[in-house]
Amino acid sequence: AQKITQTQPGMFVQEKEAVTLDCTYDTSDPSYGLFWYKQPSSGEMIFLIYQGSYDQQNATEGRYSLNFQKARKSANLVISASQLGDSAMYFCAMRESPGGTSYGKLTFGQGTILTVHP
Amino acid sequence: DAGVIQSPRHEVTEMGQEVTLRCKPISGHNSLFWYRQTMMRGLELLIYFNNNVPIDDSGMPEDRFSAKMPNASFSTLKIQPSEPRDSAVYFCASRMTGVRGNTIYFGEGSWLTVV
C-alpha cells in the first residue's frame, strides 16, 4: 500500500494566484513528520516546510503553508501568490518513528509537476 | 553555510566500470542518507548512516552496491560493476537528529549514466 499519495500528476496555476497540492498519507505511528520538497528542473531537492504530527497549528514558511488535517490524513501544500520560479516538481514525504526512535526514513510520494503561467 | 556537497555532478561510464560517488554532509550533522531517483521508481532510500555507522541498508539493490562513511564528513557510494539499469540520479542527504523534526537536507545530486 502507498504510504504517501499525491494524486495530481500535474497542476497549472496563473501567476499571482494560490495553488494547493494534495498529499495523503497512511501510517499507524502516533508520531510522524510530514515534509514538502521542491525539485526544479535543475534537479536539486529543496526543503520547503515541515509539519509534526503533534503540532497544533499548521506550519507556514513564507508563501508556503501546510494544510494539515490529521483525521483525514492529509497534508496539502498551499503556495500563495505563485511566481514563475515556483514551476517545479513538488514531493510530499513522511517520516515515521518506529518504536519511538528518532530514526525514520523519509518515504516520498510520486510528485506533482506544477506549472505557473504568466 | 555550505550545504551537502556531492561529486561528481555528472558521470557517464561504460557498463562494467566501477563508479564512486562522493558526499560531504553538512558540518555538524550526524545522519547521512543515500537516495536514488528514477522515473520508474521515484525516490528510494538506499542506505542510512547514523554517527558514521550504517543503520539500514535494506534499500541497497544488490552486492554490486556498497557504501562507506569513514568519518563524519565523508561518505562514498560505490557501484562495481556498473550496469545500464543503474542509471539514475543519486542524492546524498544529511540531518542533525532532533532538529526541526529530523528534516533532511539534500545535495544537488550525482547524475549517473551507464552506457
PDB file of C-alpha atoms in Angstrom:
ATOM      1  CA  ALA A   1       0.000   0.000   0.000  1.00  0.00           C
ATOM      2  CA  GLN A   2       1.189   3.502  -0.789  1.00  0.00           C
ATOM      3  CA  LYS A   3       2.275   5.373   2.282  1.00  0.00           C
ATOM      4  CA  ILE A   4       2.261   8.734   0.537  1.00  0.00           C
ATOM      5  CA  THR A   5      -0.169   9.521  -2.246  1.00  0.00           C
ATOM      6  CA  GLN A   6      -0.047  12.535  -4.493  1.00  0.00           C
ATOM      7  CA  THR A   7      -2.996  12.233  -6.819  1.00  0.00           C
ATOM      8  CA  GLN A   8      -2.190  15.185  -9.071  1.00  0.00           C
ATOM      9  CA  PRO A   9       0.464  14.321 -11.653  1.00  0.00           C
ATOM     10  CA  GLY A  10       0.363  17.896 -12.922  1.00  0.00           C
ATOM     11  CA  MET A  11      -1.111  21.204 -11.875  1.00  0.00           C
ATOM     12  CA  PHE A  12      -1.364  24.555 -13.604  1.00  0.00           C
ATOM     13  CA  VAL A  13      -1.757  27.938 -11.956  1.00  0.00           C
ATOM     14  CA  GLN A  14      -1.764  31.520 -13.090  1.00  0.00           C
ATOM     15  CA  GLU A  15       0.976  33.745 -11.780  1.00  0.00           C
ATOM     16  CA  LYS A  16      -0.013  35.507  -8.526  1.00  0.00           C
ATOM     17  CA  GLU A  17      -2.765  33.002  -7.837  1.00  0.00           C
ATOM     18  CA  ALA A  18      -2.736  30.481  -4.990  1.00  0.00           C
ATOM     19  CA  VAL A  19      -2.467  26.757  -5.614  1.00  0.00           C
ATOM     20  CA  THR A  20      -2.978  23.674  -3.445  1.00  0.00           C
ATOM     21  CA  LEU A  21      -1.008  20.496  -3.991  1.00  0.00           C
ATOM     22  CA  ASP A  22      -2.617  17.433  -2.463  1.00  0.00           C
ATOM     23  CA  CYS A  23      -0.964  14.816  -0.298  1.00  0.00           C
ATOM     24  CA  THR A  24      -2.483  11.996   1.718  1.00  0.00           C
ATOM     25  CA  TYR A  25      -0.567   9.598   3.895  1.00  0.00           C
ATOM     26  CA  ASP A  26      -1.008   6.329   5.682  1.00  0.00           C
ATOM     27  CA  THR A  27       0.594   5.456   8.992  1.00  0.00           C
ATOM     28  CA  SER A  28      -0.271   3.825  12.285  1.00  0.00           C
ATOM     29  CA  ASP A  29       2.551   5.560  14.162  1.00  0.00           C
ATOM     30  CA  PRO A  30       1.313   8.269  16.536  1.00  0.00           C
ATOM     31  CA  SER A  31       4.494  10.269  15.977  1.00  0.00           C
ATOM     32  CA  TYR A  32       5.444  11.210  12.465  1.00  0.00           C
ATOM     33  CA  GLY A  33       6.570  14.124  10.373  1.00  0.00           C
ATOM     34  CA  LEU A  34       5.395  15.438   7.054  1.00  0.00           C
ATOM     35  CA  PHE A  35       7.605  17.334   4.650  1.00  0.00           C
ATOM     36  CA  TRP A  36       7.409  19.035   1.302  1.00  0.00           C
ATOM     37  CA  TYR A  37      10.325  19.346  -1.080  1.00  0.00           C
ATOM     38  CA  LYS A  38      10.669  21.233  -4.345  1.00  0.00           C
ATOM     39  CA  GLN A  39      12.680  19.878  -7.261  1.00  0.00           C
ATOM     40  CA  PRO A  40      13.215  22.412 -10.040  1.00  0.00           C
ATOM     41  CA  SER A  41      14.374  21.378 -13.488  1.00  0.00           C
ATOM     42  CA  SER A  42      17.984  21.750 -12.364  1.00  0.00           C
ATOM     43  CA  GLY A  43      17.443  18.681 -10.211  1.00  0.00           C
ATOM     44  CA  GLU A  44      18.266  19.649  -6.641  1.00  0.00           C
ATOM     45  CA  MET A  45      15.860  18.786  -3.832  1.00  0.00           C
ATOM     46  CA  ILE A  46      14.928  21.841  -1.795  1.00  0.00           C
ATOM     47  CA  PHE A  47      13.279  21.530   1.615  1.00  0.00           C
ATOM     48  CA  LEU A  48      10.203  23.741   1.905  1.00  0.00           C
ATOM     49  CA  ILE A  49       8.195  23.009   5.015  1.00  0.00           C
ATOM     50  CA  TYR A  50       7.743  20.583   7.899  1.00  0.00           C
ATOM     51  CA  GLN A  51       4.717  19.582   9.987  1.00  0.00           C
ATOM     52  CA  GLY A  52       4.925  17.382  13.058  1.00  0.00           C
ATOM     53  CA  SER A  53       2.058  15.084  13.904  1.00  0.00           C
ATOM     54  CA  TYR A  54       1.651  16.681  17.331  1.00  0.00           C
ATOM     55  CA  ASP A  55       1.820  20.246  16.093  1.00  0.00           C
ATOM     56  CA  GLN A  56      -1.377  22.073  16.907  1.00  0.00           C
ATOM     57  CA  GLN A  57      -1.024  24.715  14.254  1.00  0.00           C
ATOM     58  CA  ASN A  58      -0.467  24.417  10.540  1.00  0.00           C
ATOM     59  CA  ALA A  59       3.105  25.097   9.512  1.00  0.00           C
ATOM     60  CA  THR A  60       3.909  28.185   7.476  1.00  0.00           C
ATOM     61  CA  GLU A  61       7.129  29.276   5.741  1.00  0.00           C
ATOM     62  CA  GLY A  62       6.760  32.481   3.808  1.00  0.00           C
ATOM     63  CA  ARG A  63       4.442  31.825   0.863  1.00  0.00           C
ATOM     64  CA  TYR A  64       4.202  28.145   1.763  1.00  0.00           C
ATOM     65  CA  SER A  65       1.705  26.737   4.215  1.00  0.00           C
ATOM     66  CA  LEU A  66       0.758  23.212   5.050  1.00  0.00           C
ATOM     67  CA  ASN A  67      -2.932  22.425   5.451  1.00  0.00           C
ATOM     68  CA  PHE A  68      -2.691  19.588   7.973  1.00  0.00           C
ATOM     69  CA  GLN A  69      -5.880  17.600   8.526  1.00  0.00           C
ATOM     70  CA  LYS A  70      -4.888  14.785  10.828  1.00  0.00           C
ATOM     71  CA  ALA A  71      -8.207  12.937  10.873  1.00  0.00           C
ATOM     72  CA  ARG A  72      -8.231  12.860   7.087  1.00  0.00           C
ATOM     73  CA  LYS A  73      -4.526  12.053   6.954  1.00  0.00           C
ATOM     74  CA  SER A  74      -3.884  14.828   4.526  1.00  0.00           C
ATOM     75  CA  ALA A  75      -1.057  17.346   4.359  1.00  0.00           C
ATOM     76  CA  ASN A  76      -1.708  19.618   1.436  1.00  0.00           C
ATOM     77  CA  LEU A  77       0.789  22.280   0.415  1.00  0.00           C
ATOM     78  CA  VAL A  78      -0.594  25.727  -0.304  1.00  0.00           C
ATOM     79  CA  ILE A  79       1.514  28.150  -2.298  1.00  0.00           C
ATOM     80  CA  SER A  80       0.213  31.682  -2.215  1.00  0.00           C
ATOM     81  CA  ALA A  81       0.922  34.345  -4.820  1.00  0.00           C
ATOM     82  CA  SER A  82       2.530  31.907  -7.281  1.00  0.00           C
ATOM     83  CA  GLN A  83       5.648  33.022  -9.111  1.00  0.00           C
ATOM     84  CA  LEU A  84       7.141  31.762 -12.339  1.00  0.00           C
ATOM     85  CA  GLY A  85      10.033  30.365 -10.317  1.00  0.00           C
ATOM     86  CA  ASP A  86       7.633  28.079  -8.479  1.00  0.00           C
ATOM     87  CA  SER A  87       7.369  25.886 -11.577  1.00  0.00           C
ATOM     88  CA  ALA A  88       8.888  22.599 -10.447  1.00  0.00           C
ATOM     89  CA  MET A  89       8.162  19.093  -9.218  1.00  0.00           C
ATOM     90  CA  TYR A  90       6.871  19.004  -5.640  1.00  0.00           C
ATOM     91  CA  PHE A  91       7.253  15.988  -3.392  1.00  0.00           C
ATOM     92  CA  CYS A  92       5.398  15.179  -0.214  1.00  0.00           C
ATOM     93  CA  ALA A  93       7.257  12.951   2.224  1.00  0.00           C
ATOM     94  CA  MET A  94       6.600  11.299   5.559  1.00  0.00           C
ATOM     95  CA  ARG A  95       8.932  10.269   8.334  1.00  0.00           C
ATOM     96  CA  GLU A  96       7.661   7.657  10.745  1.00  0.00           C
ATOM     97  CA  SER A  97       9.243   6.924  14.096  1.00  0.00           C
ATOM     98  CA  PRO A  98       9.177   3.153  14.515  1.00  0.00           C
ATOM     99  CA  GLY A  99       9.310   2.130  18.135  1.00  0.00           C
ATOM    100  CA  GLY A 100       9.558   5.724  19.194  1.00  0.00           C
ATOM    101  CA  THR A 101      13.065   6.007  17.823  1.00  0.00           C
ATOM    102  CA  SER A 102      14.283   9.164  16.212  1.00  0.00           C
ATOM    103  CA  TYR A 103      15.273   7.294  13.101  1.00  0.00           C
ATOM    104  CA  GLY A 104      12.635   7.115  10.470  1.00  0.00           C
ATOM    105  CA  LYS A 105      13.408   7.115   6.819  1.00  0.00           C
ATOM    106  CA  LEU A 106      11.581   9.522   4.559  1.00  0.00           C
ATOM    107  CA  THR A 107       9.059   7.936   2.240  1.00  0.00           C
ATOM    108  CA  PHE A 108       8.248  10.069  -0.773  1.00  0.00           C
ATOM    109  CA  GLY A 109       5.189  10.429  -2.940  1.00  0.00           C
ATOM    110  CA  GLN A 110       5.412  10.305  -6.716  1.00  0.00           C
ATOM    111  CA  GLY A 111       5.380  14.071  -7.023  1.00  0.00           C
ATOM    112  CA  THR A 112       3.269  16.756  -8.674  1.00  0.00           C
ATOM    113  CA  ILE A 113       4.574  18.895 -11.514  1.00  0.00           C
ATOM    114  CA  LEU A 114       3.479  22.488 -11.022  1.00  0.00           C
ATOM    115  CA  THR A 115       3.497  24.866 -13.954  1.00  0.00           C
ATOM    116  CA  VAL A 116       2.986  28.565 -13.309  1.00  0.00           C
ATOM    117  CA  HIS A 117       1.675  30.506 -16.308  1.00  0.00           C
ATOM    118  CA  PRO A 118       2.419  34.218 -16.733  1.00  0.00           C
TER     119      PRO A 118
ATOM    120  CA  ASP B   1      26.572  27.873   5.150  1.00  0.00           C
ATOM    121  CA  ALA B   2      27.706  25.076   2.886  1.00  0.00           C
ATOM    122  CA  GLY B   3      25.081  22.518   2.067  1.00  0.00           C
ATOM    123  CA  VAL B   4      25.558  18.871   1.262  1.00  0.00           C
ATOM    124  CA  ILE B   5      28.279  18.589  -1.370  1.00  0.00           C
ATOM    125  CA  GLN B   6      28.274  15.789  -3.892  1.00  0.00           C
ATOM    126  CA  SER B   7      30.716  14.824  -6.603  1.00  0.00           C
ATOM    127  CA  PRO B   8      30.772  14.223  -9.439  1.00  0.00           C
ATOM    128  CA  ARG B   9      27.711  16.123 -10.592  1.00  0.00           C
ATOM    129  CA  HIS B  10      27.584  14.159 -13.801  1.00  0.00           C
ATOM    130  CA  GLU B  11      29.170  10.843 -14.718  1.00  0.00           C
ATOM    131  CA  VAL B  12      28.953   8.831 -17.888  1.00  0.00           C
ATOM    132  CA  THR B  13      30.585   5.433 -17.753  1.00  0.00           C
ATOM    133  CA  GLU B  14      30.619   2.191 -19.631  1.00  0.00           C
ATOM    134  CA  MET B  15      28.924  -0.925 -18.397  1.00  0.00           C
ATOM    135  CA  GLY B  16      31.223  -2.949 -16.178  1.00  0.00           C
ATOM    136  CA  GLN B  17      33.209   0.006 -14.897  1.00  0.00           C
ATOM    137  CA  GLU B  18      33.441   0.959 -11.257  1.00  0.00           C
ATOM    138  CA  VAL B  19      31.654   4.127 -10.195  1.00  0.00           C
ATOM    139  CA  THR B  20      32.348   6.021  -6.982  1.00  0.00           C
ATOM    140  CA  LEU B  21      30.077   8.802  -5.820  1.00  0.00           C
ATOM    141  CA  ARG B  22      31.209  11.087  -3.024  1.00  0.00           C
ATOM    142  CA  CYS B  23      29.413  13.124  -0.423  1.00  0.00           C
ATOM    143  CA  LYS B  24      30.314  15.676   2.205  1.00  0.00           C
ATOM    144  CA  PRO B  25      27.413  16.204   4.628  1.00  0.00           C
ATOM    145  CA  ILE B  26      26.565  19.466   6.298  1.00  0.00           C
ATOM    146  CA  SER B  27      29.006  20.130   9.108  1.00  0.00           C
ATOM    147  CA  GLY B  28      27.633  19.027  12.454  1.00  0.00           C
ATOM    148  CA  HIS B  29      25.015  16.709  11.007  1.00  0.00           C
ATOM    149  CA  ASN B  30      25.115  13.218  12.458  1.00  0.00           C
ATOM    150  CA  SER B  31      23.000  11.282   9.962  1.00  0.00           C
ATOM    151  CA  LEU B  32      23.611  10.650   6.288  1.00  0.00           C
ATOM    152  CA  PHE B  33      21.406   9.139   3.629  1.00  0.00           C
ATOM    153  CA  TRP B  34      21.904   7.938   0.079  1.00  0.00           C
ATOM    154  CA  TYR B  35      18.821   8.095  -2.151  1.00  0.00           C
ATOM    155  CA  ARG B  36      18.345   7.109  -5.765  1.00  0.00           C
ATOM    156  CA  GLN B  37      15.823   8.724  -8.081  1.00  0.00           C
ATOM    157  CA  THR B  38      14.497   7.184 -11.288  1.00  0.00           C
ATOM    158  CA  MET B  39      11.440   7.867 -13.379  1.00  0.00           C
ATOM    159  CA  MET B  40      10.097   4.384 -12.778  1.00  0.00           C
ATOM    160  CA  ARG B  41      10.680   4.058  -9.049  1.00  0.00           C
ATOM    161  CA  GLY B  42      10.800   7.620  -7.824  1.00  0.00           C
ATOM    162  CA  LEU B  43      12.975   8.368  -4.786  1.00  0.00           C
ATOM    163  CA  GLU B  44      14.279   5.327  -2.962  1.00  0.00           C
ATOM    164  CA  LEU B  45      16.406   5.187   0.163  1.00  0.00           C
ATOM    165  CA  LEU B  46      19.497   3.071  -0.408  1.00  0.00           C
ATOM    166  CA  ILE B  47      21.285   3.323   2.921  1.00  0.00           C
ATOM    167  CA  TYR B  48      21.289   5.354   6.106  1.00  0.00           C
ATOM    168  CA  PHE B  49      24.186   6.098   8.469  1.00  0.00           C
ATOM    169  CA  ASN B  50      23.949   7.427  11.980  1.00  0.00           C
ATOM    170  CA  ASN B  51      27.157   8.642  13.618  1.00  0.00           C
ATOM    171  CA  ASN B  52      29.086   7.040  10.741  1.00  0.00           C
ATOM    172  CA  VAL B  53      27.539   3.617  11.387  1.00  0.00           C
ATOM    173  CA  PRO B  54      25.293   2.009   8.755  1.00  0.00           C
ATOM    174  CA  ILE B  55      21.878   1.529  10.339  1.00  0.00           C
ATOM    175  CA  ASP B  56      19.659   0.486   7.464  1.00  0.00           C
ATOM    176  CA  ASP B  57      20.981  -0.800   4.149  1.00  0.00           C
ATOM    177  CA  SER B  58      17.861  -2.705   3.158  1.00  0.00           C
ATOM    178  CA  GLY B  59      17.443  -0.480   0.136  1.00  0.00           C
ATOM    179  CA  MET B  60      20.805  -1.334  -1.401  1.00  0.00           C
ATOM    180  CA  PRO B  61      19.842  -3.128  -4.612  1.00  0.00           C
ATOM    181  CA  GLU B  62      22.446  -5.871  -4.619  1.00  0.00           C
ATOM    182  CA  ASP B  63      26.016  -6.719  -3.812  1.00  0.00           C
ATOM    183  CA  ARG B  64      27.281  -4.521  -6.596  1.00  0.00           C
ATOM    184  CA  PHE B  65      26.437  -1.546  -4.396  1.00  0.00           C
ATOM    185  CA  SER B  66      28.441  -0.621  -1.331  1.00  0.00           C
ATOM    186  CA  ALA B  67      28.612   2.469   0.853  1.00  0.00           C
ATOM    187  CA  LYS B  68      31.080   3.656   3.430  1.00  0.00           C
ATOM    188  CA  MET B  69      31.334   6.507   5.871  1.00  0.00           C
ATOM    189  CA  PRO B  70      34.878   6.537   7.242  1.00  0.00           C
ATOM    190  CA  ASN B  71      34.323   9.766   9.166  1.00  0.00           C
ATOM    191  CA  ALA B  72      31.667  12.337   9.948  1.00  0.00           C
ATOM    192  CA  SER B  73      32.477  14.480   6.949  1.00  0.00           C
ATOM    193  CA  PHE B  74      32.738  11.995   4.100  1.00  0.00           C
ATOM    194  CA  SER B  75      30.826   9.147   2.528  1.00  0.00           C
ATOM    195  CA  THR B  76      31.093   7.152  -0.676  1.00  0.00           C
ATOM    196  CA  LEU B  77      28.668   5.071  -2.676  1.00  0.00           C
ATOM    197  CA  LYS B  78      30.340   2.585  -4.980  1.00  0.00           C
ATOM    198  CA  ILE B  79      28.879   0.543  -7.785  1.00  0.00           C
ATOM    199  CA  GLN B  80      31.036  -2.270  -9.130  1.00  0.00           C
ATOM    200  CA  PRO B  81      30.436  -3.402 -11.789  1.00  0.00           C
ATOM    201  CA  SER B  82      28.019  -0.810 -13.102  1.00  0.00           C
ATOM    202  CA  GLU B  83      25.074  -1.721 -15.337  1.00  0.00           C
ATOM    203  CA  PRO B  84      22.805   0.398 -17.551  1.00  0.00           C
ATOM    204  CA  ARG B  85      19.917  -0.062 -15.109  1.00  0.00           C
ATOM    205  CA  ASP B  86      21.961   1.802 -12.507  1.00  0.00           C
ATOM    206  CA  SER B  87      21.488   4.998 -14.494  1.00  0.00           C
ATOM    207  CA  ALA B  88      19.772   7.418 -12.133  1.00  0.00           C
ATOM    208  CA  VAL B  89      20.267  10.495 -10.021  1.00  0.00           C
ATOM    209  CA  TYR B  90      21.930   9.645  -6.726  1.00  0.00           C
ATOM    210  CA  PHE B  91      21.283  12.018  -3.866  1.00  0.00           C
ATOM    211  CA  CYS B  92      23.191  12.301  -0.649  1.00  0.00           C
ATOM    212  CA  ALA B  93      21.355  13.938   2.245  1.00  0.00           C
ATOM    213  CA  SER B  94      22.137  14.732   5.859  1.00  0.00           C
ATOM    214  CA  ARG B  95      20.452  15.871   9.034  1.00  0.00           C
ATOM    215  CA  MET B  96      21.009  16.667  12.663  1.00  0.00           C
ATOM    216  CA  THR B  97      18.853  14.292  14.688  1.00  0.00           C
ATOM    217  CA  GLY B  98      16.190  16.067  16.708  1.00  0.00           C
ATOM    218  CA  VAL B  99      16.356  19.302  14.806  1.00  0.00           C
ATOM    219  CA  ARG B 100      13.283  20.555  13.007  1.00  0.00           C
ATOM    220  CA  GLY B 101      11.535  17.234  13.033  1.00  0.00           C
ATOM    221  CA  ASN B 102      14.650  15.499  11.741  1.00  0.00           C
ATOM    222  CA  THR B 103      14.485  17.394   8.457  1.00  0.00           C
ATOM    223  CA  ILE B 104      16.955  16.062   5.943  1.00  0.00           C
ATOM    224  CA  TYR B 105      18.784  18.294   3.500  1.00  0.00           C
ATOM    225  CA  PHE B 106      19.779  17.072   0.078  1.00  0.00           C
ATOM    226  CA  GLY B 107      22.793  17.657  -2.085  1.00  0.00           C
ATOM    227  CA  GLU B 108      22.418  18.602  -5.721  1.00  0.00           C
ATOM    228  CA  GLY B 109      22.673  15.008  -6.844  1.00  0.00           C
ATOM    229  CA  SER B 110      25.026  12.982  -8.980  1.00  0.00           C
ATOM    230  CA  TRP B 111      23.603  12.189 -12.401  1.00  0.00           C
ATOM    231  CA  LEU B 112      24.893   8.770 -13.453  1.00  0.00           C
ATOM    232  CA  THR B 113      24.564   7.363 -16.943  1.00  0.00           C
ATOM    233  CA  VAL B 114      25.846   3.859 -17.645  1.00  0.00           C
ATOM    234  CA  VAL B 115      26.076   3.019 -21.342  1.00  0.00           C
TER     235      VAL B 115
END
